[in-house]
């Protein structure tokens, strides 16, 4: 009996071991990583689209400034090449080497900014404009454009202030006291990226992102020039809405930044493609993603500015840095 | 006599085995009932903000045609002439020719609204939930196309075959009385 009892126990142990082994094998087989088998026709490989011909890259990165902002939203320079970055509830001011000089605390979340020749800082909040002096004091808060407005760009010269409203799909022109003088639009704005810049000759350049154009207007709203080609190729702009931002170099050439395939390029003053400053390889692939959950700021695309010596400053909202590029020839 | 008490009789063995099996069965039944009760309160859904459009939804579902389909948030859509969810990256023309369409099944209908705006509608019978259009819209547009488990089709498996293989962990249980995760404004019922 003793022998049969020990045989029974041994049998039970062996049986349980077999059941456990089979269960483990089945479980492993069922949880093996099952990739899709639907075939290449159903897979969208965008990696090929993000490769840049290295021969076209004519700029090099020489410096990177940590903004120490959680949500950097806009970049601008002043006549002394100081660098201004808006984000969170502040504006950070750096010297041209990237050393922090000062910080202006704001009461709201800024979307964009510009610095006029007189040093006044124009800050675009969601639906209104605020003006600060160099001491950081607010000297004006303009009337709201209404709750259904989204200011995405601002610029100012000695006589006028220009405000881009992405939801209203129009550009508003004000005198320096905040009296509206004119309105230009309607532009085609599929998502909230709508930039403008005033050239040295006084023409107001506005991105019309739907048709991928940069358009130049007189102050009375007449379009004088336009350029821009729809293409995923390096010479064109692609996606729903590009370029997302631009700046005008001291010699009149254009610097453009795109989302989707994040890249920064230089065009001649007549809109002919010249070179790449930084291709998609230079940016993390999440740049340009529109995140409606981010209630404080929806802009995750690149912003660009230039300084008086032609350096190109890229605000990278994912790295939260200002990246400074100069020509390879320098 | 003492030796007899230690012996395992056939009666004891069978009795013990029956009691053991009964306990296991009772436990299993309770577990099943609890999980069924949970399953009826919740359903599977894709978090569109986690989805990476890998394509696995199309063929990992236990159904022959996946319960996952593309849906469209019209209030987010830009009604673009060049829709990056509809067109291949470099179309030869912005028209409805098959060679210019990104969807291999032609499951998106493009309708002219007014210059330069077009409306895009998912033809659900044709959509297999591969997410190719979603990737185009997400990567280059404003993300108004996204994937959702359609509950007129989903059989609500306890262990969803797609969820198990989702590389982004985008599948989750949501309340059955609120079974969709919308981008943009929630549609009015």
PDB file of N, CA and C in Angstrom, chain B residues 27-61:
ATOM      1  N   UNK B  27     -15.490  28.269  -7.716  1.00  0.00           N
ATOM      2  CA  UNK B  27     -14.621  29.450  -7.881  1.00  0.00           C
ATOM      3  C   UNK B  27     -14.641  29.946  -9.306  1.00  0.00           C
ATOM      4  N   UNK B  28     -14.532  28.998 -10.246  1.00  0.00           N
ATOM      5  CA  UNK B  28     -14.516  29.356 -11.667  1.00  0.00           C
ATOM      6  C   UNK B  28     -15.817  30.014 -12.081  1.00  0.00           C
ATOM      7  N   UNK B  29     -16.940  29.441 -11.601  1.00  0.00           N
ATOM      8  CA  UNK B  29     -18.260  29.994 -11.936  1.00  0.00           C
ATOM      9  C   UNK B  29     -18.397  31.417 -11.401  1.00  0.00           C
ATOM     10  N   UNK B  30     -17.933  31.608 -10.157  1.00  0.00           N
ATOM     11  CA  UNK B  30     -18.015  32.951  -9.569  1.00  0.00           C
ATOM     12  C   UNK B  30     -17.183  33.942 -10.381  1.00  0.00           C
ATOM     13  N   UNK B  31     -15.968  33.499 -10.760  1.00  0.00           N
ATOM     14  CA  UNK B  31     -15.082  34.364 -11.557  1.00  0.00           C
ATOM     15  C   UNK B  31     -15.727  34.737 -12.873  1.00  0.00           C
ATOM     16  N   UNK B  32     -16.338  33.715 -13.524  1.00  0.00           N
ATOM     17  CA  UNK B  32     -16.989  33.938 -14.814  1.00  0.00           C
ATOM     18  C   UNK B  32     -18.117  34.949 -14.682  1.00  0.00           C
ATOM     19  N   UNK B  33     -18.931  34.750 -13.628  1.00  0.00           N
ATOM     20  CA  UNK B  33     -20.069  35.659 -13.422  1.00  0.00           C
ATOM     21  C   UNK B  33     -19.595  37.091 -13.175  1.00  0.00           C
ATOM     22  N   UNK B  34     -18.541  37.205 -12.357  1.00  0.00           N
ATOM     23  CA  UNK B  34     -18.011  38.543 -12.062  1.00  0.00           C
ATOM     24  C   UNK B  34     -17.493  39.206 -13.332  1.00  0.00           C
ATOM     25  N   UNK B  35     -16.724  38.416 -14.133  1.00  0.00           N
ATOM     26  CA  UNK B  35     -16.160  39.010 -15.345  1.00  0.00           C
ATOM     27  C   UNK B  35     -17.245  39.344 -16.354  1.00  0.00           C
ATOM     28  N   UNK B  36     -18.299  38.498 -16.452  1.00  0.00           N
ATOM     29  CA  UNK B  36     -19.414  38.793 -17.355  1.00  0.00           C
ATOM     30  C   UNK B  36     -20.107  40.097 -16.935  1.00  0.00           C
ATOM     31  N   UNK B  37     -20.297  40.216 -15.613  1.00  0.00           N
ATOM     32  CA  UNK B  37     -20.959  41.415 -15.108  1.00  0.00           C
ATOM     33  C   UNK B  37     -20.139  42.653 -15.454  1.00  0.00           C
ATOM     34  N   UNK B  38     -18.795  42.524 -15.343  1.00  0.00           N
ATOM     35  CA  UNK B  38     -17.913  43.647 -15.655  1.00  0.00           C
ATOM     36  C   UNK B  38     -17.982  43.958 -17.147  1.00  0.00           C
ATOM     37  N   UNK B  39     -18.007  42.871 -17.944  1.00  0.00           N
ATOM     38  CA  UNK B  39     -18.000  43.052 -19.387  1.00  0.00           C
ATOM     39  C   UNK B  39     -19.250  43.758 -19.874  1.00  0.00           C
ATOM     40  N   UNK B  40     -20.381  43.526 -19.234  1.00  0.00           N
ATOM     41  CA  UNK B  40     -21.589  44.184 -19.699  1.00  0.00           C
ATOM     42  C   UNK B  40     -21.599  45.659 -19.300  1.00  0.00           C
ATOM     43  N   UNK B  41     -20.832  46.043 -18.285  1.00  0.00           N
ATOM     44  CA  UNK B  41     -20.783  47.436 -17.851  1.00  0.00           C
ATOM     45  C   UNK B  41     -19.808  48.263 -18.671  1.00  0.00           C
ATOM     46  N   UNK B  42     -18.844  47.586 -19.256  1.00  0.00           N
ATOM     47  CA  UNK B  42     -17.816  48.295 -20.004  1.00  0.00           C
ATOM     48  C   UNK B  42     -17.625  47.662 -21.368  1.00  0.00           C
ATOM     49  N   UNK B  43     -17.093  48.451 -22.284  1.00  0.00           N
ATOM     50  CA  UNK B  43     -16.802  47.952 -23.632  1.00  0.00           C
ATOM     51  C   UNK B  43     -15.408  48.430 -24.027  1.00  0.00           C
ATOM     52  N   UNK B  44     -14.865  47.818 -25.072  1.00  0.00           N
ATOM     53  CA  UNK B  44     -13.537  48.212 -25.548  1.00  0.00           C
ATOM     54  C   UNK B  44     -13.609  49.473 -26.398  1.00  0.00           C
ATOM     55  N   UNK B  45     -12.613  50.310 -26.265  1.00  0.00           N
ATOM     56  CA  UNK B  45     -12.531  51.474 -27.145  1.00  0.00           C
ATOM     57  C   UNK B  45     -11.071  51.891 -27.331  1.00  0.00           C
ATOM     58  N   UNK B  46     -10.818  52.611 -28.416  1.00  0.00           N
ATOM     59  CA  UNK B  46      -9.462  53.084 -28.722  1.00  0.00           C
ATOM     60  C   UNK B  46      -9.335  54.531 -28.261  1.00  0.00           C
ATOM     61  N   UNK B  47      -8.273  54.817 -27.521  1.00  0.00           N
ATOM     62  CA  UNK B  47      -7.980  56.209 -27.179  1.00  0.00           C
ATOM     63  C   UNK B  47      -7.294  56.842 -28.395  1.00  0.00           C
ATOM     64  N   UNK B  48      -7.986  57.742 -29.108  1.00  0.00           N
ATOM     65  CA  UNK B  48      -7.404  58.253 -30.354  1.00  0.00           C
ATOM     66  C   UNK B  48      -6.126  59.061 -30.144  1.00  0.00           C
ATOM     67  N   UNK B  49      -5.907  59.523 -28.913  1.00  0.00           N
ATOM     68  CA  UNK B  49      -4.694  60.304 -28.664  1.00  0.00           C
ATOM     69  C   UNK B  49      -3.495  59.403 -28.380  1.00  0.00           C
ATOM     70  N   UNK B  50      -3.755  58.088 -28.179  1.00  0.00           N
ATOM     71  CA  UNK B  50      -2.640  57.148 -27.985  1.00  0.00           C
ATOM     72  C   UNK B  50      -2.355  56.338 -29.258  1.00  0.00           C
ATOM     73  N   UNK B  51      -3.368  56.219 -30.112  1.00  0.00           N
ATOM     74  CA  UNK B  51      -3.266  55.381 -31.316  1.00  0.00           C
ATOM     75  C   UNK B  51      -2.114  55.853 -32.206  1.00  0.00           C
ATOM     76  N   UNK B  52      -1.312  54.880 -32.692  1.00  0.00           N
ATOM     77  CA  UNK B  52      -0.191  55.233 -33.576  1.00  0.00           C
ATOM     78  C   UNK B  52      -0.413  54.722 -35.001  1.00  0.00           C
ATOM     79  N   UNK B  53      -1.628  54.313 -35.310  1.00  0.00           N
ATOM     80  CA  UNK B  53      -2.016  53.908 -36.664  1.00  0.00           C
ATOM     81  C   UNK B  53      -1.089  52.825 -37.232  1.00  0.00           C
ATOM     82  N   UNK B  54      -0.865  51.764 -36.459  1.00  0.00           N
ATOM     83  CA  UNK B  54       0.078  50.708 -36.858  1.00  0.00           C
ATOM     84  C   UNK B  54      -0.520  49.753 -37.885  1.00  0.00           C
ATOM     85  N   UNK B  55      -1.838  49.731 -38.015  1.00  0.00           N
ATOM     86  CA  UNK B  55      -2.491  48.846 -38.988  1.00  0.00           C
ATOM     87  C   UNK B  55      -3.003  47.543 -38.402  1.00  0.00           C
ATOM     88  N   UNK B  56      -2.675  47.260 -37.133  1.00  0.00           N
ATOM     89  CA  UNK B  56      -3.029  45.951 -36.569  1.00  0.00           C
ATOM     90  C   UNK B  56      -4.530  45.797 -36.321  1.00  0.00           C
ATOM     91  N   UNK B  57      -5.251  46.900 -36.167  1.00  0.00           N
ATOM     92  CA  UNK B  57      -6.696  46.798 -35.930  1.00  0.00           C
ATOM     93  C   UNK B  57      -7.395  46.084 -37.079  1.00  0.00           C
ATOM     94  N   UNK B  58      -6.819  46.219 -38.275  1.00  0.00           N
ATOM     95  CA  UNK B  58      -7.489  45.656 -39.450  1.00  0.00           C
ATOM     96  C   UNK B  58      -7.539  44.141 -39.422  1.00  0.00           C
ATOM     97  N   UNK B  59      -6.509  43.482 -38.912  1.00  0.00           N
ATOM     98  CA  UNK B  59      -6.511  42.022 -39.019  1.00  0.00           C
ATOM     99  C   UNK B  59      -6.270  41.286 -37.700  1.00  0.00           C
ATOM    100  N   UNK B  60      -6.267  41.999 -36.600  1.00  0.00           N
ATOM    101  CA  UNK B  60      -6.128  41.293 -35.318  1.00  0.00           C
ATOM    102  C   UNK B  60      -7.476  41.010 -34.667  1.00  0.00           C
ATOM    103  N   UNK B  61      -8.545  41.609 -35.179  1.00  0.00           N
ATOM    104  CA  UNK B  61      -9.882  41.409 -34.612  1.00  0.00           C
ATOM    105  C   UNK B  61     -10.356  39.979 -34.893  1.00  0.00           C
TER     106      UNK B  61
END
